[in-house]
Structures are given as structure tokens and as C-alpha cells.
PDB file of C-alpha atoms in Angstrom:
ATOM      1  CA  UNK S   1      17.862  55.171  18.621  1.00  0.00           C
ATOM      2  CA  UNK S   2      18.148  54.234  22.345  1.00  0.00           C
ATOM      3  CA  UNK S   3      15.305  54.446  24.739  1.00  0.00           C
ATOM      4  CA  UNK S   4      15.701  54.467  28.323  1.00  0.00           C
ATOM      5  CA  UNK S   5      12.700  54.226  30.653  1.00  0.00           C
ATOM      6  CA  UNK S   6      11.400  55.225  34.091  1.00  0.00           C
ATOM      7  CA  UNK S   7      14.863  56.676  35.147  1.00  0.00           C
ATOM      8  CA  UNK S   8      14.260  58.714  38.661  1.00  0.00           C
ATOM      9  CA  UNK S   9      15.765  62.062  38.567  1.00  0.00           C
ATOM     10  CA  UNK S  10      14.777  63.285  42.083  1.00  0.00           C
ATOM     11  CA  UNK S  11      15.977  60.888  44.971  1.00  0.00           C
ATOM     12  CA  UNK S  12      13.212  60.240  47.537  1.00  0.00           C
ATOM     13  CA  UNK S  13      10.486  61.609  44.980  1.00  0.00           C
ATOM     14  CA  UNK S  14       8.390  58.750  43.301  1.00  0.00           C
ATOM     15  CA  UNK S  15       6.534  60.650  40.928  1.00  0.00           C
ATOM     16  CA  UNK S  16      10.178  62.111  39.685  1.00  0.00           C
ATOM     17  CA  UNK S  17      11.001  59.930  36.741  1.00  0.00           C
ATOM     18  CA  UNK S  18      11.655  60.516  32.889  1.00  0.00           C
ATOM     19  CA  UNK S  19      11.888  58.172  29.904  1.00  0.00           C
ATOM     20  CA  UNK S  20      14.949  59.451  27.754  1.00  0.00           C
ATOM     21  CA  UNK S  21      14.933  59.110  23.699  1.00  0.00           C
ATOM     22  CA  UNK S  22      18.931  59.176  22.578  1.00  0.00           C
ATOM     23  CA  UNK S  23      19.835  59.816  18.919  1.00  0.00           C
ATOM     24  CA  UNK S  24      22.133  57.277  17.220  1.00  0.00           C
ATOM     25  CA  UNK S  25      25.882  58.666  16.523  1.00  0.00           C
ATOM     26  CA  UNK S  26      28.138  60.319  18.337  1.00  0.00           C
ATOM     27  CA  UNK S  27      27.286  63.104  20.454  1.00  0.00           C
ATOM     28  CA  UNK S  28      27.081  65.444  22.318  1.00  0.00           C
ATOM     29  CA  UNK S  29      23.569  65.982  21.138  1.00  0.00           C
ATOM     30  CA  UNK S  30      21.452  68.828  22.144  1.00  0.00           C
ATOM     31  CA  UNK S  31      18.570  67.644  24.312  1.00  0.00           C
ATOM     32  CA  UNK S  32      14.759  68.655  24.634  1.00  0.00           C
ATOM     33  CA  UNK S  33      12.946  68.432  28.009  1.00  0.00           C
ATOM     34  CA  UNK S  34       9.404  67.511  26.947  1.00  0.00           C
ATOM     35  CA  UNK S  35       6.857  68.672  29.690  1.00  0.00           C
ATOM     36  CA  UNK S  36       3.161  67.712  29.281  1.00  0.00           C
ATOM     37  CA  UNK S  37       0.209  69.553  30.204  1.00  0.00           C
ATOM     38  CA  UNK S  38      -3.055  68.964  31.813  1.00  0.00           C
ATOM     39  CA  UNK S  39      -3.760  71.992  34.146  1.00  0.00           C
ATOM     40  CA  UNK S  40      -0.998  70.505  36.599  1.00  0.00           C
ATOM     41  CA  UNK S  41      -3.578  67.880  37.777  1.00  0.00           C
ATOM     42  CA  UNK S  42      -3.261  65.236  35.458  1.00  0.00           C
ATOM     43  CA  UNK S  43      -1.387  64.215  32.071  1.00  0.00           C
ATOM     44  CA  UNK S  44       1.260  61.493  31.489  1.00  0.00           C
ATOM     45  CA  UNK S  45       4.948  61.914  29.982  1.00  0.00           C
ATOM     46  CA  UNK S  46       3.841  59.072  27.867  1.00  0.00           C
ATOM     47  CA  UNK S  47       1.742  61.761  25.701  1.00  0.00           C
ATOM     48  CA  UNK S  48       5.026  63.406  24.259  1.00  0.00           C
ATOM     49  CA  UNK S  49       6.816  59.841  23.497  1.00  0.00           C
ATOM     50  CA  UNK S  50       5.879  60.269  19.833  1.00  0.00           C
ATOM     51  CA  UNK S  51       7.544  63.766  19.823  1.00  0.00           C
ATOM     52  CA  UNK S  52      10.577  62.271  21.656  1.00  0.00           C
ATOM     53  CA  UNK S  53      11.016  59.689  18.893  1.00  0.00           C
ATOM     54  CA  UNK S  54      10.922  62.190  16.054  1.00  0.00           C
ATOM     55  CA  UNK S  55      13.373  64.581  17.795  1.00  0.00           C
ATOM     56  CA  UNK S  56      15.938  61.730  18.152  1.00  0.00           C
ATOM     57  CA  UNK S  57      15.307  60.752  14.545  1.00  0.00           C
ATOM     58  CA  UNK S  58      16.498  64.373  14.057  1.00  0.00           C
ATOM     59  CA  UNK S  59      19.692  64.192  16.322  1.00  0.00           C
ATOM     60  CA  UNK S  60      18.089  65.768  19.218  1.00  0.00           C
ATOM     61  CA  UNK S  61      17.816  63.932  22.429  1.00  0.00           C
ATOM     62  CA  UNK S  62      14.612  63.909  24.394  1.00  0.00           C
ATOM     63  CA  UNK S  63      13.638  63.641  27.709  1.00  0.00           C
ATOM     64  CA  UNK S  64       9.756  63.196  29.010  1.00  0.00           C
ATOM     65  CA  UNK S  65       9.152  63.898  32.384  1.00  0.00           C
ATOM     66  CA  UNK S  66       6.733  63.300  34.864  1.00  0.00           C
ATOM     67  CA  UNK S  67       6.189  65.646  37.729  1.00  0.00           C
ATOM     68  CA  UNK S  68       4.106  66.093  41.021  1.00  0.00           C
ATOM     69  CA  UNK S  69       0.394  66.371  40.348  1.00  0.00           C
ATOM     70  CA  UNK S  70      -1.900  68.885  42.239  1.00  0.00           C
ATOM     71  CA  UNK S  71      -4.088  69.030  44.183  1.00  0.00           C
ATOM     72  CA  UNK S  72      -2.128  66.356  46.321  1.00  0.00           C
ATOM     73  CA  UNK S  73       1.155  67.875  45.528  1.00  0.00           C
ATOM     74  CA  UNK S  74       0.501  71.683  44.836  1.00  0.00           C
ATOM     75  CA  UNK S  75       2.959  74.858  43.827  1.00  0.00           C
ATOM     76  CA  UNK S  76       5.584  74.768  44.012  1.00  0.00           C
ATOM     77  CA  UNK S  77       6.311  70.653  43.571  1.00  0.00           C
ATOM     78  CA  UNK S  78       5.832  70.858  40.125  1.00  0.00           C
ATOM     79  CA  UNK S  79       7.783  73.734  39.420  1.00  0.00           C
ATOM     80  CA  UNK S  80      10.735  72.559  41.550  1.00  0.00           C
ATOM     81  CA  UNK S  81      10.416  69.169  39.661  1.00  0.00           C
ATOM     82  CA  UNK S  82      11.013  70.539  36.088  1.00  0.00           C
ATOM     83  CA  UNK S  83      14.063  72.493  37.505  1.00  0.00           C
ATOM     84  CA  UNK S  84      15.421  69.108  39.108  1.00  0.00           C
ATOM     85  CA  UNK S  85      14.857  67.370  35.880  1.00  0.00           C
ATOM     86  CA  UNK S  86      17.138  69.873  34.264  1.00  0.00           C
ATOM     87  CA  UNK S  87      19.847  69.687  36.852  1.00  0.00           C
ATOM     88  CA  UNK S  88      19.760  65.803  36.469  1.00  0.00           C
ATOM     89  CA  UNK S  89      20.396  65.786  33.120  1.00  0.00           C
ATOM     90  CA  UNK S  90      22.635  68.466  32.794  1.00  0.00           C
ATOM     91  CA  UNK S  91      24.517  66.477  35.827  1.00  0.00           C
ATOM     92  CA  UNK S  92      24.500  63.217  33.628  1.00  0.00           C
ATOM     93  CA  UNK S  93      25.020  64.906  30.496  1.00  0.00           C
ATOM     94  CA  UNK S  94      28.558  62.907  29.702  1.00  0.00           C
ATOM     95  CA  UNK S  95      26.887  59.579  30.413  1.00  0.00           C
ATOM     96  CA  UNK S  96      24.069  59.867  27.806  1.00  0.00           C
ATOM     97  CA  UNK S  97      25.984  61.950  25.260  1.00  0.00           C
ATOM     98  CA  UNK S  98      24.166  65.042  25.995  1.00  0.00           C
ATOM     99  CA  UNK S  99      25.562  68.489  25.629  1.00  0.00           C
ATOM    100  CA  UNK S 100      25.179  70.446  29.044  1.00  0.00           C
ATOM    101  CA  UNK S 101      24.861  73.723  27.304  1.00  0.00           C
ATOM    102  CA  UNK S 102      21.974  73.141  24.686  1.00  0.00           C
ATOM    103  CA  UNK S 103      19.434  71.845  26.975  1.00  0.00           C
ATOM    104  CA  UNK S 104      15.999  73.097  26.200  1.00  0.00           C
ATOM    105  CA  UNK S 105      12.547  72.800  27.802  1.00  0.00           C
ATOM    106  CA  UNK S 106       9.411  72.639  25.623  1.00  0.00           C
ATOM    107  CA  UNK S 107       5.852  72.220  27.053  1.00  0.00           C
ATOM    108  CA  UNK S 108       2.319  72.700  26.286  1.00  0.00           C
ATOM    109  CA  UNK S 109      -0.401  74.698  28.641  1.00  0.00           C
ATOM    110  CA  UNK S 110       0.715  73.874  31.832  1.00  0.00           C
ATOM    111  CA  UNK S 111       3.706  72.255  30.704  1.00  0.00           C
ATOM    112  CA  UNK S 112       4.464  75.563  28.795  1.00  0.00           C
ATOM    113  CA  UNK S 113       4.202  77.139  32.154  1.00  0.00           C
ATOM    114  CA  UNK S 114       6.647  74.994  33.542  1.00  0.00           C
ATOM    115  CA  UNK S 115       8.989  75.064  30.435  1.00  0.00           C
ATOM    116  CA  UNK S 116       8.879  79.008  31.523  1.00  0.00           C
ATOM    117  CA  UNK S 117       9.800  78.150  35.196  1.00  0.00           C
ATOM    118  CA  UNK S 118      12.825  75.970  33.849  1.00  0.00           C
ATOM    119  CA  UNK S 119      13.932  78.923  31.982  1.00  0.00           C
ATOM    120  CA  UNK S 120      13.300  81.677  34.582  1.00  0.00           C
ATOM    121  CA  UNK S 121      12.912  80.502  38.055  1.00  0.00           C
ATOM    122  CA  UNK S 122      14.993  79.721  40.978  1.00  0.00           C
ATOM    123  CA  UNK S 123      14.038  76.895  43.112  1.00  0.00           C
ATOM    124  CA  UNK S 124      10.919  77.708  44.621  1.00  0.00           C
ATOM    125  CA  UNK S 125      10.750  75.357  47.709  1.00  0.00           C
ATOM    126  CA  UNK S 126      14.122  76.878  49.227  1.00  0.00           C
ATOM    127  CA  UNK S 127      14.969  79.604  47.188  1.00  0.00           C
ATOM    128  CA  UNK S 128      18.672  78.012  45.836  1.00  0.00           C
ATOM    129  CA  UNK S 129      19.947  78.775  42.588  1.00  0.00           C
ATOM    130  CA  UNK S 130      18.723  76.535  39.727  1.00  0.00           C
ATOM    131  CA  UNK S 131      20.216  75.163  36.885  1.00  0.00           C
ATOM    132  CA  UNK S 132      18.190  76.727  34.437  1.00  0.00           C
ATOM    133  CA  UNK S 133      17.106  75.563  30.697  1.00  0.00           C
ATOM    134  CA  UNK S 134      19.419  76.994  27.963  1.00  0.00           C
ATOM    135  CA  UNK S 135      16.360  77.855  25.634  1.00  0.00           C
ATOM    136  CA  UNK S 136      12.577  77.367  26.169  1.00  0.00           C
ATOM    137  CA  UNK S 137       9.931  76.646  23.990  1.00  0.00           C
ATOM    138  CA  UNK S 138       6.375  77.398  25.123  1.00  0.00           C
ATOM    139  CA  UNK S 139       2.816  76.309  23.247  1.00  0.00           C
ATOM    140  CA  UNK S 140       0.102  78.344  24.580  1.00  0.00           C
ATOM    141  CA  UNK S 141       1.898  78.646  28.047  1.00  0.00           C
ATOM    142  CA  UNK S 142       0.059  80.168  31.479  1.00  0.00           C
ATOM    143  CA  UNK S 143       2.443  82.891  32.176  1.00  0.00           C
ATOM    144  CA  UNK S 144       0.766  85.280  34.523  1.00  0.00           C
ATOM    145  CA  UNK S 145      -1.828  84.514  36.826  1.00  0.00           C
ATOM    146  CA  UNK S 146      -1.494  87.480  39.194  1.00  0.00           C
ATOM    147  CA  UNK S 147      -5.260  88.499  38.344  1.00  0.00           C
ATOM    148  CA  UNK S 148      -6.799  85.465  37.290  1.00  0.00           C
ATOM    149  CA  UNK S 149     -10.439  86.551  37.185  1.00  0.00           C
ATOM    150  CA  UNK S 150      -9.570  89.293  34.850  1.00  0.00           C
ATOM    151  CA  UNK S 151      -7.081  87.573  32.623  1.00  0.00           C
ATOM    152  CA  UNK S 152      -7.884  83.822  32.563  1.00  0.00           C
ATOM    153  CA  UNK S 153     -11.274  81.995  31.284  1.00  0.00           C
ATOM    154  CA  UNK S 154     -13.884  80.647  33.863  1.00  0.00           C
ATOM    155  CA  UNK S 155     -12.769  77.311  32.919  1.00  0.00           C
ATOM    156  CA  UNK S 156      -9.229  77.946  34.509  1.00  0.00           C
ATOM    157  CA  UNK S 157     -10.239  78.704  38.067  1.00  0.00           C
ATOM    158  CA  UNK S 158     -10.504  75.352  39.169  1.00  0.00           C
ATOM    159  CA  UNK S 159      -6.969  74.236  37.893  1.00  0.00           C
ATOM    160  CA  UNK S 160      -5.552  77.218  38.817  1.00  0.00           C
ATOM    161  CA  UNK S 161      -7.053  77.034  42.748  1.00  0.00           C
ATOM    162  CA  UNK S 162      -6.119  73.235  42.803  1.00  0.00           C
ATOM    163  CA  UNK S 163      -2.484  73.950  41.823  1.00  0.00           C
ATOM    164  CA  UNK S 164      -1.858  76.923  44.074  1.00  0.00           C
ATOM    165  CA  UNK S 165      -3.719  75.718  46.772  1.00  0.00           C
ATOM    166  CA  UNK S 166      -6.518  77.903  47.251  1.00  0.00           C
ATOM    167  CA  UNK S 167      -8.080  81.432  45.751  1.00  0.00           C
ATOM    168  CA  UNK S 168      -6.267  84.402  44.721  1.00  0.00           C
ATOM    169  CA  UNK S 169      -7.993  86.173  47.393  1.00  0.00           C
ATOM    170  CA  UNK S 170      -6.271  83.954  49.849  1.00  0.00           C
ATOM    171  CA  UNK S 171      -2.651  83.945  48.795  1.00  0.00           C
ATOM    172  CA  UNK S 172      -1.969  86.453  45.907  1.00  0.00           C
ATOM    173  CA  UNK S 173       1.628  86.293  47.091  1.00  0.00           C
ATOM    174  CA  UNK S 174       1.636  82.583  45.708  1.00  0.00           C
ATOM    175  CA  UNK S 175      -0.027  83.373  42.437  1.00  0.00           C
ATOM    176  CA  UNK S 176       2.578  86.219  41.646  1.00  0.00           C
ATOM    177  CA  UNK S 177       5.307  83.475  42.841  1.00  0.00           C
ATOM    178  CA  UNK S 178       3.656  81.212  40.295  1.00  0.00           C
ATOM    179  CA  UNK S 179       3.914  83.626  37.283  1.00  0.00           C
ATOM    180  CA  UNK S 180       6.574  83.284  34.942  1.00  0.00           C
ATOM    181  CA  UNK S 181       5.732  86.899  34.102  1.00  0.00           C
ATOM    182  CA  UNK S 182       7.086  88.165  37.242  1.00  0.00           C
ATOM    183  CA  UNK S 183      10.267  86.632  36.986  1.00  0.00           C
ATOM    184  CA  UNK S 184      11.789  87.838  33.857  1.00  0.00           C
ATOM    185  CA  UNK S 185      15.224  89.231  33.707  1.00  0.00           C
ATOM    186  CA  UNK S 186      17.976  90.171  31.234  1.00  0.00           C
ATOM    187  CA  UNK S 187      19.809  87.112  31.549  1.00  0.00           C
ATOM    188  CA  UNK S 188      17.092  84.704  30.811  1.00  0.00           C
ATOM    189  CA  UNK S 189      17.400  81.988  28.180  1.00  0.00           C
ATOM    190  CA  UNK S 190      16.189  82.519  24.250  1.00  0.00           C
ATOM    191  CA  UNK S 191      12.313  82.005  24.201  1.00  0.00           C
ATOM    192  CA  UNK S 192      10.421  80.399  21.389  1.00  0.00           C
ATOM    193  CA  UNK S 193       6.234  81.082  22.018  1.00  0.00           C
ATOM    194  CA  UNK S 194       3.636  79.413  20.135  1.00  0.00           C
ATOM    195  CA  UNK S 195      -0.263  80.430  20.737  1.00  0.00           C
ATOM    196  CA  UNK S 196      -3.320  80.029  18.983  1.00  0.00           C
ATOM    197  CA  UNK S 197      -5.522  83.069  18.154  1.00  0.00           C
ATOM    198  CA  UNK S 198      -8.685  80.764  18.830  1.00  0.00           C
ATOM    199  CA  UNK S 199      -7.519  79.307  22.213  1.00  0.00           C
ATOM    200  CA  UNK S 200     -10.459  79.121  24.588  1.00  0.00           C
ATOM    201  CA  UNK S 201      -8.752  77.546  27.190  1.00  0.00           C
ATOM    202  CA  UNK S 202      -5.564  79.775  27.898  1.00  0.00           C
ATOM    203  CA  UNK S 203      -6.092  83.215  26.561  1.00  0.00           C
ATOM    204  CA  UNK S 204      -3.594  84.175  23.842  1.00  0.00           C
ATOM    205  CA  UNK S 205      -2.927  87.773  25.307  1.00  0.00           C
ATOM    206  CA  UNK S 206      -0.666  85.215  28.125  1.00  0.00           C
ATOM    207  CA  UNK S 207       1.706  84.724  25.274  1.00  0.00           C
ATOM    208  CA  UNK S 208       1.728  88.133  23.900  1.00  0.00           C
ATOM    209  CA  UNK S 209       2.358  89.774  27.287  1.00  0.00           C
ATOM    210  CA  UNK S 210       5.137  87.289  28.117  1.00  0.00           C
ATOM    211  CA  UNK S 211       6.898  88.164  24.910  1.00  0.00           C
ATOM    212  CA  UNK S 212       6.545  91.762  25.509  1.00  0.00           C
ATOM    213  CA  UNK S 213       8.280  91.440  28.624  1.00  0.00           C
ATOM    214  CA  UNK S 214      10.905  89.239  27.446  1.00  0.00           C
ATOM    215  CA  UNK S 215      11.880  91.806  24.547  1.00  0.00           C
ATOM    216  CA  UNK S 216      11.508  94.695  27.140  1.00  0.00           C
ATOM    217  CA  UNK S 217      14.187  92.842  29.185  1.00  0.00           C
ATOM    218  CA  UNK S 218      16.475  92.295  26.152  1.00  0.00           C
ATOM    219  CA  UNK S 219      15.747  88.553  25.887  1.00  0.00           C
ATOM    220  CA  UNK S 220      15.824  87.021  22.548  1.00  0.00           C
ATOM    221  CA  UNK S 221      12.306  85.823  21.769  1.00  0.00           C
ATOM    222  CA  UNK S 222      10.127  84.877  18.936  1.00  0.00           C
ATOM    223  CA  UNK S 223       6.180  84.823  19.107  1.00  0.00           C
ATOM    224  CA  UNK S 224       4.105  83.031  16.596  1.00  0.00           C
ATOM    225  CA  UNK S 225       0.393  83.608  16.661  1.00  0.00           C
ATOM    226  CA  UNK S 226      -1.093  80.650  14.741  1.00  0.00           C
ATOM    227  CA  UNK S 227      -4.485  81.961  13.114  1.00  0.00           C
ATOM    228  CA  UNK S 228      -7.455  80.107  13.904  1.00  0.00           C
ATOM    229  CA  UNK S 229      -5.983  77.552  15.958  1.00  0.00           C
ATOM    230  CA  UNK S 230      -7.278  76.528  19.357  1.00  0.00           C
ATOM    231  CA  UNK S 231      -5.843  74.886  22.310  1.00  0.00           C
ATOM    232  CA  UNK S 232      -5.511  71.787  20.631  1.00  0.00           C
ATOM    233  CA  UNK S 233      -3.631  72.423  17.302  1.00  0.00           C
ATOM    234  CA  UNK S 234      -4.618  70.878  13.849  1.00  0.00           C
ATOM    235  CA  UNK S 235      -1.943  68.579  12.206  1.00  0.00           C
ATOM    236  CA  UNK S 236      -0.304  71.235  10.118  1.00  0.00           C
ATOM    237  CA  UNK S 237      -0.084  73.614  12.762  1.00  0.00           C
ATOM    238  CA  UNK S 238       1.751  71.133  15.103  1.00  0.00           C
ATOM    239  CA  UNK S 239       3.944  70.405  12.100  1.00  0.00           C
ATOM    240  CA  UNK S 240       4.751  74.102  12.138  1.00  0.00           C
ATOM    241  CA  UNK S 241       5.668  74.007  15.618  1.00  0.00           C
ATOM    242  CA  UNK S 242       7.535  71.169  15.297  1.00  0.00           C
ATOM    243  CA  UNK S 243       9.568  72.341  12.539  1.00  0.00           C
ATOM    244  CA  UNK S 244      10.044  75.634  13.761  1.00  0.00           C
ATOM    245  CA  UNK S 245      11.040  74.423  17.237  1.00  0.00           C
ATOM    246  CA  UNK S 246      13.882  71.986  15.594  1.00  0.00           C
ATOM    247  CA  UNK S 247      15.169  74.764  13.381  1.00  0.00           C
ATOM    248  CA  UNK S 248      15.389  76.746  17.074  1.00  0.00           C
ATOM    249  CA  UNK S 249      17.084  73.907  18.542  1.00  0.00           C
ATOM    250  CA  UNK S 250      19.680  73.724  16.034  1.00  0.00           C
ATOM    251  CA  UNK S 251      20.738  77.187  16.069  1.00  0.00           C
ATOM    252  CA  UNK S 252      21.523  77.237  19.716  1.00  0.00           C
TER     253      UNK S 252
END
């Protein structure tokens, strides 16, 4: 395995760095872009280093990405960062032995939200076309924040307001633009979604509703509900997520 650390992926944006874990042997290899959680206001790419090393040991490259955090850098900064990371990695695919047609966005919680963004949306700051991920693995993702008081737990309100630069009442259009559910389209890439039924941070209905929208649009999608699991998964549940994610990637 080769590990390349602290690589810039967006010129002029200090926070946009990634660590790249590349498998041994000839490529091109599929690549999973690992996006950390933390409510868009905290977290670090180092938290996915163990997963990145595991994927590399299985013949899948992995990039652990940092992105700009709220409230200092509110929406759409983090969203554009993950889109730029995918574009950068695809543009440098030949250099690193990456298959440019098999770049998978994978994240948990807020990182799951950003993974959905990477699969569905255009660059939000200027509306330009994005180089979207070729598949998405979304783990307990936030998918729809259009009516947060009705669809999210109270614990999420502070995170959402910091990420979106104000309350829903102040800028409902921003909340709609930040909702992956509003950007589902028939040409979207395949989705693999996991959610614990006992999650008390992100309601399981967030994954269920996205899955329904994807299916209605003809997008290949799987939803796996992990019975009794909360927002932080038990080790057996995480092993299941890991194994099914690898199988999903290998079938692309």
C-alpha cells in the first residue's frame, strides 16, 4: 500500500486537503472518497484512515478528504469542496492508477449528506456542471432539511443553522438547495444506503424518503435498515456496512 498525505485538491483553499491510500498492484483501481461526519462543524479526515487502509488492502483506493467547516464557512462551501475533490481525483486518475469511471463517494451523517451531494448536485456556488461521483454509499445521511422542525430531532437544529447560516424561516430556499432529496434525477448514479432503526441523531425516515425518491426516478438503490442500531454503529454492524460496501463497489 502507498499512502500520500496532505495533498491539496482545490488551489487557494487551505482546508481542501486529502490523504490518498493506494493499493499495491497494477491499476486502475476503483476509488472510494471517504467523507467524515461531525454536523458540518467538526470532525477530521483522520477518522477514516483505518477504513481507507482496509479498502486499500482489498484493492480499492481510498481518499480521506477534509472540507471547509461551518460556521466559519457555511453552505455551500463544504458541498462544493466534495464536488471539487471528486473532480480533482478524476482528473489525476492516471497519475494514481485510479479508474476514473469508478469513483465512489462514501460518508456518514453529515458526511453522508455530502456524499449524496457528490452524487447528485451541480457546483452550488456558481451552478456550473459538476463531475459527480459514479456511485454513493450513504451512512445515516441527512437528506432533506426543507422542514427541519417537523423532520429532524431538536439536537440537529444548532448544527443545521450553523451549516446553513441562519434559521429555516430566514432562508427556506437555502435549506431546499442543501437537501439532496430535491436534486434526485433519473440520471443519478447508484446508491447504497445504511441507517440504524434506533438512530436518535438523524431520523431513519431521512434514508427511507431518499430511497423512495431514488426508486421513483429509476435510480438503482439499496436501503439496509440495521435493527436496533443507533447513530454510532456496533462493531458487527460496521463490519456488515464495510462488507456490503465493498461488494457494491466491486460490482460497479
